[in-house]
């Protein structure tokens, strides 16, 4: 079969479609976004009638995927690592209910925080939920493992976690396709109480889940992803998880590694495999992208005199993503370095586009707040977070999606006045609405600015659930009609907009200002499409 | 054979279409490749780069190790310098001379050129003017690809085919313009 040139994300997407996927669910988030985008753009997906709409957030996506699995069909849900925090309740309890059709949860981690608030390692969620976890090291492996992940999920009737990281998600390489698997037929779970986690049922199910996890640790097929490669130099052995294996191979050039190596591609890892390395080698170096999960496992407690090296003893930096040079250093191998970056090279941070509506909104807000002084604005995650940088210096927080609204409520409780939230439209329907309900119920003196560019801009302009619905949502949640104000963020409206904001800032109840102008990037793409149609 | 390339520029300058052309050409020649791209946050006018690795053997790492890049191909002069730690002692730095100024403290262009010329193998190309002469300023990235094509282990015919493939949908006029841009760029250097 012909080869495709695919990003890691696209390999995951293509594999799922080839492996009999019936429903794809996701909320955008770097570096996971291209999985859904690829399926949405795919002619094959449309021919096969694969469900593929964005969800309001990761929790709704996770639960919808579980519902699809309930009907016996294969489903997948994808998110960035912090999205799994939002989906965690559904995720962890889906391990308790188990699945009917195969269910894959893709979590795309972002070590080094290229586009994220933290670098949490999703493998811990797999362990926490007692869910088998796959960690591919290449695009082809990602493709192949998706088939296996569906099989594992259906064999053990558990959801499966599929962990990738930025470098794989956003790196392109050739992928060879497998034969297609047909979609599952509709079938209800054989036991109709399977998904009812009443305590009496849950206690039974939990024992089953624990037994399952142990069985998977001893499943020969599953454990084939973890294997031992012998080497003559036993002064130290190497454990390489996921992508770390590539960096090891890079340093060995095209030769075989002199040291024994265990490559890890799925978890839980069979204990005797790791034990063998410990027996045969004087020391072990653990190379893993993310937190020291395997390293901690191998160290045990109380820590013995046996030397396990890795992120915890400083052989590998404690934070940040790996690269070939970090791995070379950890292994005591030579590596090169070109010239230093000349001093005149300046930082070039991302910035709001020329003509962006967020900029005009911030200019008006800054003017309106002059008389109140600094430190009054909670914000959120999206393009508008760039309001934290010069020339705006307009916001005082960016924590997690939706937190602007709720932090403003809490700070108002603590005596901050005025207390302002700035949130994007997609972020508002992701997690801002529930906080607004809190505010309405307690009549908080807060001013909430929804900076509505009618798209999910930061992640590349996906459709926003909020478009054309914001006023009615706010009204429905109980915000007084006269305190729902709509402004158009343009330079020529600056004075007028500043006045509106000033008025609402001093209102001692909930007000919402919807600052509404389409994202210039989305608008340009839309116009281009319209022109091409003509 | 191996060809490790760093493509660099500013978000929105179109380095990914250069990558796409090299990708098609590599596939035509049955080469192995890995290409790490930057998506997300930095695309908003920040610095972006792509690690492009071609080889006649399977490629292990998605990232090029320091000191091993054979080529830095940059569509912006300051950005070409940001990746010097990756450039090998014998590697080439090929850059557009036209700065993209979107920061208040952008350095003096004269000083930038001085720094670029300190690199042993450098080629500075006024891609914007050459592209305009070829028919459209938008083709500056293809001009740069043409200039750098001397240092790619790919036959120029494959690069031409790749351009035909990439711009196929846009019609013969666009294809011809880009082929012209490619060759105008290529003429900027003679072995
Ligand atoms: C839980 C979670 N999910 C997803 C993301 C990724 N993400 C960051 S900003 C953003 C989109 C924000 O869109 P919007 O609120 O409309 O603002 P815009 O970028 O359009 O200004 C997304 C999806 C995240 N950081 N956290």
XYZ file of C-alpha atoms and ligand atoms in Angstrom:
751
model
C 0.000 0.000 0.000
C 1.128 3.542 -0.644
C 2.777 5.576 2.054
C 1.294 8.733 3.513
C 3.283 11.685 4.876
C 1.647 12.313 8.200
C 2.094 14.326 11.357
C 1.972 12.148 14.459
C -1.484 13.579 15.112
C -2.587 12.695 11.598
C -1.184 9.177 11.920
C -3.354 8.703 15.008
C -6.371 10.054 13.139
C -5.801 8.002 9.986
C -5.245 4.863 12.041
C -8.445 5.350 13.986
C -10.433 5.751 10.771
C -8.785 2.663 9.307
C -9.408 0.733 12.524
C -13.188 1.083 12.466
C -13.768 4.379 14.280
C -17.399 5.468 14.459
C -17.158 8.646 16.541
C -14.421 11.202 17.137
C -14.795 13.723 19.968
C -12.481 16.560 20.941
C -11.980 20.091 22.120
C -9.032 21.846 20.427
C -5.726 22.205 22.253
C -2.123 22.245 21.073
C -0.605 19.759 20.294
C -3.698 17.565 19.839
C -5.853 19.732 17.544
C -4.815 18.225 14.206
C -6.281 14.831 15.098
C -9.859 16.078 14.860
C -9.020 18.497 12.050
C -7.653 15.671 9.915
C -10.760 13.566 10.450
C -13.050 16.511 9.777
C -11.287 17.204 6.484
C -11.206 13.566 5.430
C -13.316 12.397 2.505
C -13.090 8.846 3.868
C -14.582 9.949 7.189
C -17.460 11.509 5.363
C -18.019 8.369 3.253
C -17.920 6.263 6.397
C -20.230 8.627 8.258
C -17.830 9.061 11.126
C -19.221 11.495 13.711
C -16.718 14.341 14.051
C -17.977 17.594 15.592
C -16.056 19.618 18.155
C -17.385 19.386 21.706
C -17.912 22.241 24.189
C -15.020 21.015 26.332
C -12.968 17.925 27.091
C -15.400 16.595 29.669
C -18.344 16.647 27.285
C -16.118 15.085 24.623
C -14.976 12.308 26.970
C -18.515 11.472 28.031
C -19.897 11.529 24.502
C -17.151 9.118 23.471
C -18.142 6.862 26.358
C -21.749 7.033 25.164
C -20.692 6.011 21.681
C -18.809 3.104 23.216
C -21.999 2.137 25.097
C -23.585 1.403 21.721
C -20.829 -1.078 20.938
C -19.000 1.179 18.506
C -15.404 2.337 18.503
C -14.846 5.897 19.622
C -11.907 8.173 20.262
C -11.523 11.376 22.235
C -8.507 13.672 21.922
C -7.278 16.566 24.003
C -4.181 18.327 25.187
C -2.734 17.195 28.497
C -4.487 19.856 30.610
C -7.724 18.909 28.871
C -7.481 15.604 30.687
C -7.811 17.522 33.967
C -11.147 18.821 32.726
C -12.172 15.348 31.552
C -10.673 13.574 34.558
C -13.927 12.757 36.329
C -15.355 11.098 33.259
C -12.045 9.462 32.412
C -11.367 7.893 35.786
C -14.933 6.715 36.211
C -15.014 5.310 32.683
C -12.308 2.935 33.856
C -14.732 1.853 36.577
C -17.679 1.339 34.236
C -15.541 -0.145 31.527
C -16.516 0.083 27.884
C -18.592 -1.756 25.339
C -17.064 -0.676 21.992
C -13.349 0.168 22.055
C -12.535 3.593 23.510
C -9.240 5.455 23.084
C -8.428 8.592 25.054
C -5.623 10.523 23.359
C -3.719 12.926 25.586
C -1.112 15.099 23.894
C 1.473 16.292 26.394
C 3.548 19.410 25.908
C 6.861 19.069 27.753
C 8.803 22.344 27.675
C 5.426 24.123 27.520
C 5.630 25.301 23.920
C 1.945 26.281 24.106
C 0.777 25.336 27.598
C 0.515 26.354 31.234
C 2.343 23.292 32.587
C 4.086 20.095 31.478
C 2.092 17.475 33.354
C 2.710 13.886 32.292
C -0.470 12.049 31.315
C 1.049 8.637 31.969
C 0.299 9.298 35.630
C -3.381 9.533 34.780
C -3.172 6.119 33.182
C -1.680 4.711 36.349
C -4.125 6.652 38.540
C -7.132 5.289 36.650
C -5.686 1.742 36.188
C -5.968 2.166 32.472
C -3.535 0.617 29.988
C -1.449 3.309 28.326
C 0.343 3.403 24.991
C 3.305 5.636 24.228
C 4.499 5.432 20.605
C 7.937 6.635 19.542
C 7.259 7.245 15.859
C 4.470 8.106 13.451
C 4.346 4.524 12.166
C 4.274 3.128 15.660
C 1.484 5.543 16.533
C -0.450 4.291 13.529
C 0.021 0.643 14.420
C -0.620 1.092 18.116
C -4.048 2.618 17.536
C -5.212 -0.709 16.108
C -3.777 -2.498 19.102
C -5.266 0.050 21.480
C -8.776 -0.614 20.176
C -8.200 -4.364 20.478
C -6.876 -4.028 24.015
C -9.809 -1.827 24.950
C -12.314 -4.367 23.675
C -10.452 -7.367 25.048
C -10.297 -6.000 28.592
C -13.406 -3.835 28.313
C -11.518 -0.774 29.554
C -10.767 2.580 27.999
C -7.189 2.962 26.833
C -4.975 6.020 27.229
C -2.849 7.010 24.261
C -0.064 9.386 25.217
C 1.812 11.416 22.660
C 4.013 14.490 23.076
C 4.543 17.647 21.018
C 7.514 16.389 19.003
C 5.655 13.377 17.746
C 2.306 15.132 17.368
C 3.831 17.817 15.171
C 6.471 15.908 13.279
C 5.822 14.457 9.846
C 7.047 11.157 8.480
C 6.034 8.344 6.167
C 3.349 5.980 7.376
C 2.261 2.739 5.783
C -1.425 1.885 6.098
C -2.895 -1.390 7.332
C -5.926 -3.182 6.007
C -9.139 -1.554 7.072
C -11.270 -2.815 9.917
C -15.034 -2.508 9.554
C -16.985 -0.396 12.028
C -18.724 -2.328 14.809
C -22.466 -2.864 14.570
C -24.806 -1.280 17.078
C -25.092 -3.459 20.181
C -26.116 -2.655 23.733
C -23.870 -3.764 26.601
C -24.622 -7.381 27.529
C -25.074 -6.324 31.168
C -27.319 -3.266 31.269
C -26.133 -2.258 34.732
C -22.509 -2.103 33.595
C -22.522 1.686 33.580
C -24.380 2.175 36.863
C -21.740 3.078 39.437
C -23.873 2.782 42.554
C -21.542 2.000 45.460
C -22.534 -1.659 45.655
C -21.895 -2.142 41.961
C -18.839 0.117 41.942
C -17.130 -1.905 44.663
C -17.448 -5.011 42.563
C -16.353 -3.237 39.424
C -13.295 -1.823 41.169
C -12.067 -5.300 42.070
C -12.521 -6.243 38.437
C -10.575 -3.188 37.304
C -7.669 -4.027 39.611
C -7.591 -7.618 38.404
C -7.698 -6.402 34.829
C -4.730 -4.122 35.349
C -2.680 -6.991 36.664
C -3.735 -9.231 33.804
C -2.626 -6.573 31.332
C 0.766 -6.412 33.043
C 1.094 -10.102 32.236
C -0.468 -10.084 28.792
C 2.223 -11.257 26.364
C 0.798 -9.457 23.382
C 0.447 -6.167 25.227
C 3.934 -6.538 26.688
C 5.467 -6.927 23.218
C 5.631 -3.135 23.161
C 8.190 -3.394 25.943
C 11.252 -5.351 24.981
C 14.829 -6.086 25.878
C 17.718 -5.530 23.481
C 20.905 -7.095 24.721
C 24.252 -5.292 24.703
C 27.716 -6.417 25.780
C 28.636 -3.464 27.998
C 26.784 -4.034 31.268
C 28.365 -1.129 33.137
C 24.967 0.430 32.735
C 21.665 -0.445 31.159
C 19.199 1.954 29.575
C 15.437 2.235 29.808
C 14.040 4.360 26.985
C 10.349 5.281 27.022
C 8.485 6.509 23.962
C 10.285 9.228 22.075
C 13.407 8.912 24.229
C 14.197 5.764 22.275
C 14.673 7.838 19.102
C 17.179 10.108 20.796
C 19.076 7.067 22.027
C 19.092 5.581 18.511
C 20.249 8.920 17.107
C 23.255 8.865 19.396
C 24.135 5.291 18.537
C 24.277 6.435 14.881
C 23.433 3.419 12.813
C 25.093 1.014 15.186
C 23.548 -1.182 17.799
C 23.719 0.246 21.315
C 26.643 -1.179 23.307
C 24.544 -1.316 26.447
C 21.456 -3.398 27.143
C 18.318 -1.385 26.390
C 14.691 -1.766 27.324
C 12.349 0.071 25.004
C 9.015 0.926 26.569
C 5.898 1.562 24.518
C 3.059 0.587 26.845
C 2.167 0.605 30.529
C 1.882 -1.119 32.952
C 5.330 -2.602 32.368
C 5.941 -6.158 33.452
C 8.094 -6.102 36.566
C 10.419 -8.956 35.643
C 11.476 -7.140 32.476
C 12.786 -4.201 34.488
C 14.112 -6.631 37.093
C 16.275 -8.379 34.503
C 18.044 -5.134 33.625
C 18.621 -4.436 37.291
C 20.171 -7.860 37.762
C 22.430 -7.702 34.733
C 23.731 -4.153 34.891
C 25.681 -2.202 37.481
C 23.569 0.922 36.979
C 20.501 1.980 35.057
C 19.777 5.185 33.204
C 16.127 5.968 32.635
C 15.249 8.196 29.702
C 11.668 9.380 29.599
C 9.847 12.359 28.153
C 8.001 13.991 31.023
C 8.060 13.172 34.730
C 10.260 10.404 36.175
C 7.501 7.783 36.229
C 9.529 4.696 35.412
C 12.528 6.083 37.261
C 10.538 6.369 40.493
C 9.088 2.910 39.954
C 12.581 1.436 39.581
C 14.063 3.312 42.489
C 11.529 1.917 44.864
C 11.421 2.978 48.467
C 13.398 2.972 50.696
C 15.917 3.849 48.013
C 18.569 1.165 47.891
C 22.223 1.726 47.125
C 21.583 0.478 43.590
C 22.086 3.393 41.239
C 19.174 4.490 39.093
C 20.045 7.579 37.101
C 17.724 9.963 35.338
C 15.791 13.105 36.093
C 15.939 12.637 39.860
C 19.728 12.593 40.237
C 20.353 15.292 37.631
C 21.758 13.022 34.910
C 18.858 14.367 32.868
C 17.414 17.844 33.557
C 14.497 17.695 35.988
C 12.189 19.638 33.656
C 11.756 20.243 29.941
C 11.627 17.994 26.924
C 14.438 15.694 25.888
C 16.547 16.107 22.775
C 19.445 14.164 21.244
C 22.041 16.294 23.064
C 20.540 15.875 26.523
C 20.481 12.136 25.981
C 24.077 12.123 24.707
C 25.223 13.919 27.828
C 23.351 11.555 30.133
C 25.020 8.595 28.425
C 28.475 10.171 28.528
C 28.629 10.372 24.736
C 30.166 13.199 22.760
C 28.075 15.714 20.988
C 28.749 18.806 18.930
C 27.668 22.408 19.236
C 27.694 25.060 16.515
C 28.291 28.737 17.204
C 26.593 30.623 20.002
C 23.627 32.778 19.078
C 25.007 36.316 18.555
C 23.973 38.838 21.207
C 22.100 41.027 18.759
C 19.441 38.371 18.172
C 16.364 39.528 20.066
C 13.442 37.579 21.446
C 10.430 37.576 19.179
C 7.454 36.675 21.354
C 4.083 35.943 19.779
C 1.819 38.980 19.579
C -1.727 39.922 18.658
C -2.195 40.287 14.911
C -2.400 43.791 13.425
C -6.060 44.773 13.478
C -7.113 42.249 16.156
C -10.284 43.137 18.058
C -8.770 41.978 21.371
C -6.296 44.892 21.087
C -9.040 47.519 20.767
C -10.914 45.923 23.649
C -7.796 46.108 25.862
C -7.156 49.717 24.905
C -10.683 50.663 25.966
C -10.462 48.590 29.146
C -7.125 50.132 30.106
C -8.519 53.636 29.683
C -11.655 52.775 31.656
C -9.589 51.335 34.496
C -7.159 54.255 34.784
C -9.081 55.816 37.649
C -9.251 52.504 39.525
C -5.567 51.595 39.399
C -3.818 48.340 38.465
C -4.399 44.730 39.561
C -8.106 44.396 38.828
C -8.285 42.069 35.825
C -8.480 38.288 35.767
C -8.090 36.730 32.396
C -8.108 33.379 30.756
C -6.586 31.283 28.009
C -6.595 32.215 24.343
C -5.089 34.776 21.987
C -6.290 37.488 24.351
C -3.833 36.207 27.002
C -1.248 38.152 24.994
C -2.830 41.179 26.711
C -0.434 40.322 29.542
C 2.493 41.563 27.425
C 3.432 45.102 26.425
C 2.026 47.372 25.137
C -1.133 46.348 27.016
C 0.021 44.946 30.376
C -3.689 44.623 30.927
C -4.273 41.373 32.791
C -3.291 39.850 36.107
C -4.098 36.167 35.654
C -4.190 33.198 33.264
C -4.670 29.936 35.135
C -7.027 27.437 33.545
C -9.956 27.697 31.183
C -12.825 29.520 32.835
C -10.887 30.694 35.877
C -11.197 34.374 34.960
C -14.880 34.472 35.881
C -14.633 32.487 39.087
C -11.478 34.198 40.305
C -13.168 37.553 39.753
C -16.080 36.321 41.878
C -13.765 35.142 44.651
C -11.691 38.310 44.564
C -14.859 40.425 44.730
C -15.789 38.366 47.798
C -12.400 39.297 49.194
C -13.014 43.005 48.669
C -11.598 43.749 45.216
C -13.564 46.424 43.388
C -13.983 46.643 40.542
C -13.313 42.986 39.839
C -13.026 42.285 36.136
C -12.844 39.088 34.067
C -11.716 38.957 30.440
C -12.573 35.702 28.704
C -12.724 34.514 25.077
C -15.920 33.259 23.484
C -14.827 29.651 23.139
C -13.352 29.640 26.632
C -16.634 31.027 27.930
C -18.682 28.140 26.554
C -15.911 25.702 27.582
C -15.956 26.604 31.275
C -17.026 30.186 31.864
C -20.797 29.705 31.865
C -20.994 27.756 35.102
C -18.926 30.378 36.901
C -21.218 33.082 35.578
C -24.162 31.235 37.095
C -22.362 31.333 40.465
C -21.898 35.059 40.032
C -25.567 35.624 39.174
C -26.784 33.561 42.118
C -24.684 35.502 44.610
C -25.125 38.857 42.822
C -21.373 39.362 42.698
C -20.167 42.848 41.810
C -18.143 41.686 38.806
C -17.695 42.925 35.266
C -17.208 40.165 32.752
C -15.883 41.022 29.330
C -16.372 38.315 26.745
C -13.955 39.117 23.964
C -15.867 37.445 21.169
C -13.949 36.945 17.928
C -16.419 34.254 16.855
C -13.758 31.563 16.662
C -11.353 29.483 18.689
C -8.433 31.613 17.588
C -5.419 30.422 19.552
C -5.630 26.884 18.231
C -6.073 27.875 14.601
C -9.645 29.083 14.179
C -11.989 26.204 14.916
C -15.722 26.828 15.082
C -16.800 28.268 18.412
C -19.905 26.978 20.174
C -20.514 30.533 21.390
C -21.051 32.160 18.021
C -24.380 34.062 17.918
C -25.403 32.620 21.273
C -23.655 34.733 23.866
C -26.411 37.228 24.618
C -29.066 34.591 24.982
C -26.795 32.377 27.107
C -26.059 35.245 29.500
C -29.691 36.200 29.660
C -30.680 32.605 30.235
C -28.206 32.332 33.095
C -29.917 35.302 34.713
C -27.763 38.315 33.908
C -29.996 41.404 33.863
C -30.758 42.453 30.326
C -29.695 46.073 30.842
C -26.293 44.851 32.044
C -25.574 42.776 28.981
C -23.826 45.303 26.745
C -22.467 44.733 23.282
C -19.579 46.805 21.940
C -17.686 46.675 18.670
C -13.953 46.886 19.296
C -12.687 49.304 16.665
C -10.362 52.232 17.165
C -13.056 54.675 16.054
C -15.332 53.408 18.846
C -12.697 53.795 21.546
C -14.367 56.614 23.508
C -17.827 55.123 23.293
C -16.555 51.668 24.358
C -14.592 53.151 27.236
C -17.783 54.822 28.489
C -19.727 51.541 28.374
C -17.002 49.756 30.311
C -16.786 52.598 32.863
C -20.522 52.430 33.480
C -20.498 48.706 34.057
C -17.368 48.756 36.215
C -19.176 50.749 38.883
C -22.374 48.675 38.784
C -22.544 46.622 41.995
C -23.916 43.495 40.363
C -23.086 41.151 37.503
C -22.524 42.814 34.185
C -21.397 41.258 30.959
C -19.843 43.218 28.130
C -19.663 41.332 24.878
C -16.919 42.823 22.752
C -17.718 41.461 19.361
C -15.693 41.515 16.169
C -14.661 38.556 14.018
C -11.044 37.365 14.207
C -9.181 38.924 11.261
C -7.537 35.590 10.420
C -10.836 33.731 10.296
C -12.427 36.582 8.353
C -9.616 36.504 5.770
C -9.934 32.746 5.352
C -13.698 33.006 5.030
C -13.444 35.720 2.373
C -10.871 33.702 0.460
C -13.149 30.677 0.467
C -16.081 32.783 -0.709
C -13.974 34.179 -3.548
C -12.879 30.699 -4.594
C -16.487 29.525 -4.662
C -17.504 32.291 -7.091
C 23.601 10.442 2.514
C 21.958 12.746 4.998
C 20.645 16.282 4.712
C 19.671 18.015 7.948
C 17.966 21.330 7.357
C 16.645 24.021 9.666
C 13.938 26.166 8.103
C 13.361 29.397 9.964
C 11.326 32.551 9.861
C 8.471 34.347 11.552
C 4.989 32.872 12.029
C 2.951 33.502 8.890
C 5.954 33.785 6.513
C 5.253 30.445 4.907
C 8.157 28.194 5.864
C 5.765 25.252 5.868
C 5.218 25.547 2.128
C 8.995 25.333 1.626
C 8.880 22.224 3.795
C 6.038 20.796 1.724
C 8.034 21.225 -1.511
C 11.130 19.564 -0.066
C 8.882 16.825 1.296
C 7.342 16.001 -2.078
C 10.765 16.017 -3.726
C 12.141 13.701 -1.056
C 9.300 11.245 -1.513
C 9.893 11.211 -5.269
C 13.468 10.174 -4.532
C 12.459 7.482 -2.063
C 14.285 9.135 0.790
C 13.438 8.773 4.455
C 12.376 11.932 6.185
C 11.215 13.432 9.428
C 10.015 16.979 9.715
C 9.255 18.620 13.045
C 7.022 21.680 12.740
C 5.911 24.403 15.097
C 2.177 24.838 15.544
C 0.220 26.795 18.113
C 1.242 29.772 20.190
C 4.362 30.881 18.309
C 2.533 31.094 15.016
C 1.201 34.476 16.179
C 4.097 36.516 14.776
C 6.683 34.727 16.908
C 9.828 32.940 15.750
C 9.143 29.604 14.069
C 11.380 26.854 12.828
C 11.137 23.431 11.335
C 13.689 20.638 11.597
C 13.784 18.812 8.293
C 15.798 15.615 8.055
C 16.389 13.702 4.837
C 18.379 10.512 4.581
C 18.826 7.342 2.596
C 18.580 5.528 5.958
C 15.691 5.639 8.432
C 15.798 8.800 10.550
C 15.670 8.284 14.319
C 15.253 11.656 16.022
C 12.650 14.206 14.953
C 15.065 16.906 16.136
C 18.466 17.668 14.607
C 21.282 17.468 17.170
C 23.322 20.608 17.774
C 26.193 21.152 15.363
C 24.860 18.768 12.739
C 22.634 20.830 10.448
C 23.919 20.989 6.884
C 21.784 23.983 6.046
C 19.925 26.818 7.695
C 17.381 28.140 5.219
C 15.844 31.304 6.611
C 13.257 33.618 5.132
C 14.268 36.329 7.635
C 17.805 37.509 8.491
C 17.666 37.776 12.293
C 15.953 34.399 12.481
C 18.791 32.786 10.516
C 21.156 33.530 13.404
C 18.909 32.095 16.110
C 19.799 28.564 14.994
C 23.604 28.815 14.742
C 24.084 26.282 17.570
C 22.651 23.684 15.187
C 24.798 24.538 12.171
C 27.710 22.220 11.443
C 31.191 23.642 10.859
C 30.838 23.082 7.124
C 27.118 23.870 6.909
C 25.566 26.655 4.835
C 23.506 29.549 6.064
C 21.193 30.818 3.333
C 18.982 33.742 4.239
C 16.661 36.370 2.870
C 18.131 39.835 3.476
C 14.762 41.521 4.126
C 13.983 41.967 7.804
C 10.526 41.363 9.233
C 10.245 43.989 11.938
C 7.479 43.352 14.443
C 9.362 44.033 17.670
C 10.454 47.407 19.046
C 14.084 46.402 19.636
C 14.862 44.861 16.248
C 18.631 45.101 15.722
C 20.418 47.276 13.199
C 20.400 45.532 9.789
C 24.023 46.452 9.109
C 25.077 44.661 12.286
C 22.908 41.703 11.362
C 24.631 41.392 7.979
C 28.021 41.586 9.690
C 27.070 38.701 11.977
C 25.705 36.635 9.081
C 28.894 37.183 7.084
C 30.930 35.803 9.986
C 29.456 32.386 9.196
C 31.960 30.568 7.011
C 29.493 29.503 4.325
C 26.817 32.136 3.914
C 24.547 33.268 1.129
C 22.430 36.400 1.492
C 19.644 36.835 -1.020
C 17.305 39.766 -1.624
C 14.436 37.361 -2.150
C 11.706 39.983 -2.008
C 13.029 41.960 -4.998
C 13.810 38.827 -6.968
C 10.336 37.466 -6.311
C 8.725 40.720 -7.422
C 10.757 40.624 -10.618
C 9.607 37.060 -11.179
C 6.015 38.220 -10.890
C 4.934 38.262 -7.241
C 6.457 39.174 -3.888
C 4.580 36.207 -2.435
C 7.051 33.837 -4.088
C 9.956 35.038 -1.905
C 10.030 31.749 -0.028
C 10.351 29.814 -3.302
C 13.190 32.155 -4.341
C 14.904 31.217 -1.080
C 14.323 27.549 -1.771
C 15.902 28.040 -5.207
C 18.967 29.699 -3.689
C 19.309 26.913 -1.146
C 18.660 24.162 -3.675
C 22.412 23.915 -4.353
C 22.813 22.527 -0.844
C 19.942 20.066 -0.970
C 20.729 16.539 -1.996
C 17.793 16.520 -4.371
C 17.763 16.866 -8.165
C 16.353 20.216 -9.227
C 13.876 18.395 -11.495
C 12.322 16.820 -8.395
C 11.960 20.231 -6.800
C 10.251 21.473 -9.953
C 7.874 18.517 -9.887
C 7.147 19.203 -6.247
C 6.260 22.802 -7.061
C 3.913 21.603 -9.801
C 2.304 19.305 -7.273
C 1.987 21.859 -4.473
C 0.569 24.626 -6.660
C -1.283 22.267 -9.006
C -4.739 23.395 -7.969
C -3.923 27.055 -8.522
C -3.362 26.737 -12.264
C -0.464 26.984 -14.700
C 0.087 30.687 -14.177
C 0.899 30.247 -10.494
C 3.026 27.183 -11.241
C 5.054 29.023 -13.880
C 5.570 31.997 -11.617
C 6.909 29.772 -8.858
C 9.166 27.827 -11.229
C 10.535 31.148 -12.431
C 11.062 32.210 -8.802
C 12.829 28.925 -8.087
C 15.293 29.402 -10.918
C 15.814 33.093 -10.222
C 16.751 32.056 -6.684
C 18.955 29.278 -7.970
C 20.870 31.767 -10.144
C 21.990 33.577 -6.978
C 24.734 31.047 -6.471
C 27.162 29.291 -8.754
C 29.301 26.421 -7.585
C -8.397 22.646 29.255
C -7.823 23.287 28.066
N -8.276 22.963 26.859
C -7.761 23.523 25.762
C -6.757 24.437 25.858
C -6.161 24.996 24.619
N -6.640 26.322 24.326
C -5.993 27.391 24.768
S -6.712 28.762 24.288
C -7.910 27.985 23.459
C -8.951 28.662 22.650
C -9.499 29.853 23.169
O -10.468 30.348 22.284
P -11.225 31.658 22.657
O -11.588 31.636 24.082
O -12.344 31.859 21.706
O -10.122 32.799 22.477
P -9.301 33.246 21.174
O -8.055 32.446 21.132
O -10.173 33.052 20.000
O -8.981 34.663 21.416
C -7.732 26.650 23.576
C -8.604 25.695 22.937
C -6.285 24.738 27.148
N -5.285 25.578 27.359
N -6.835 24.166 28.222
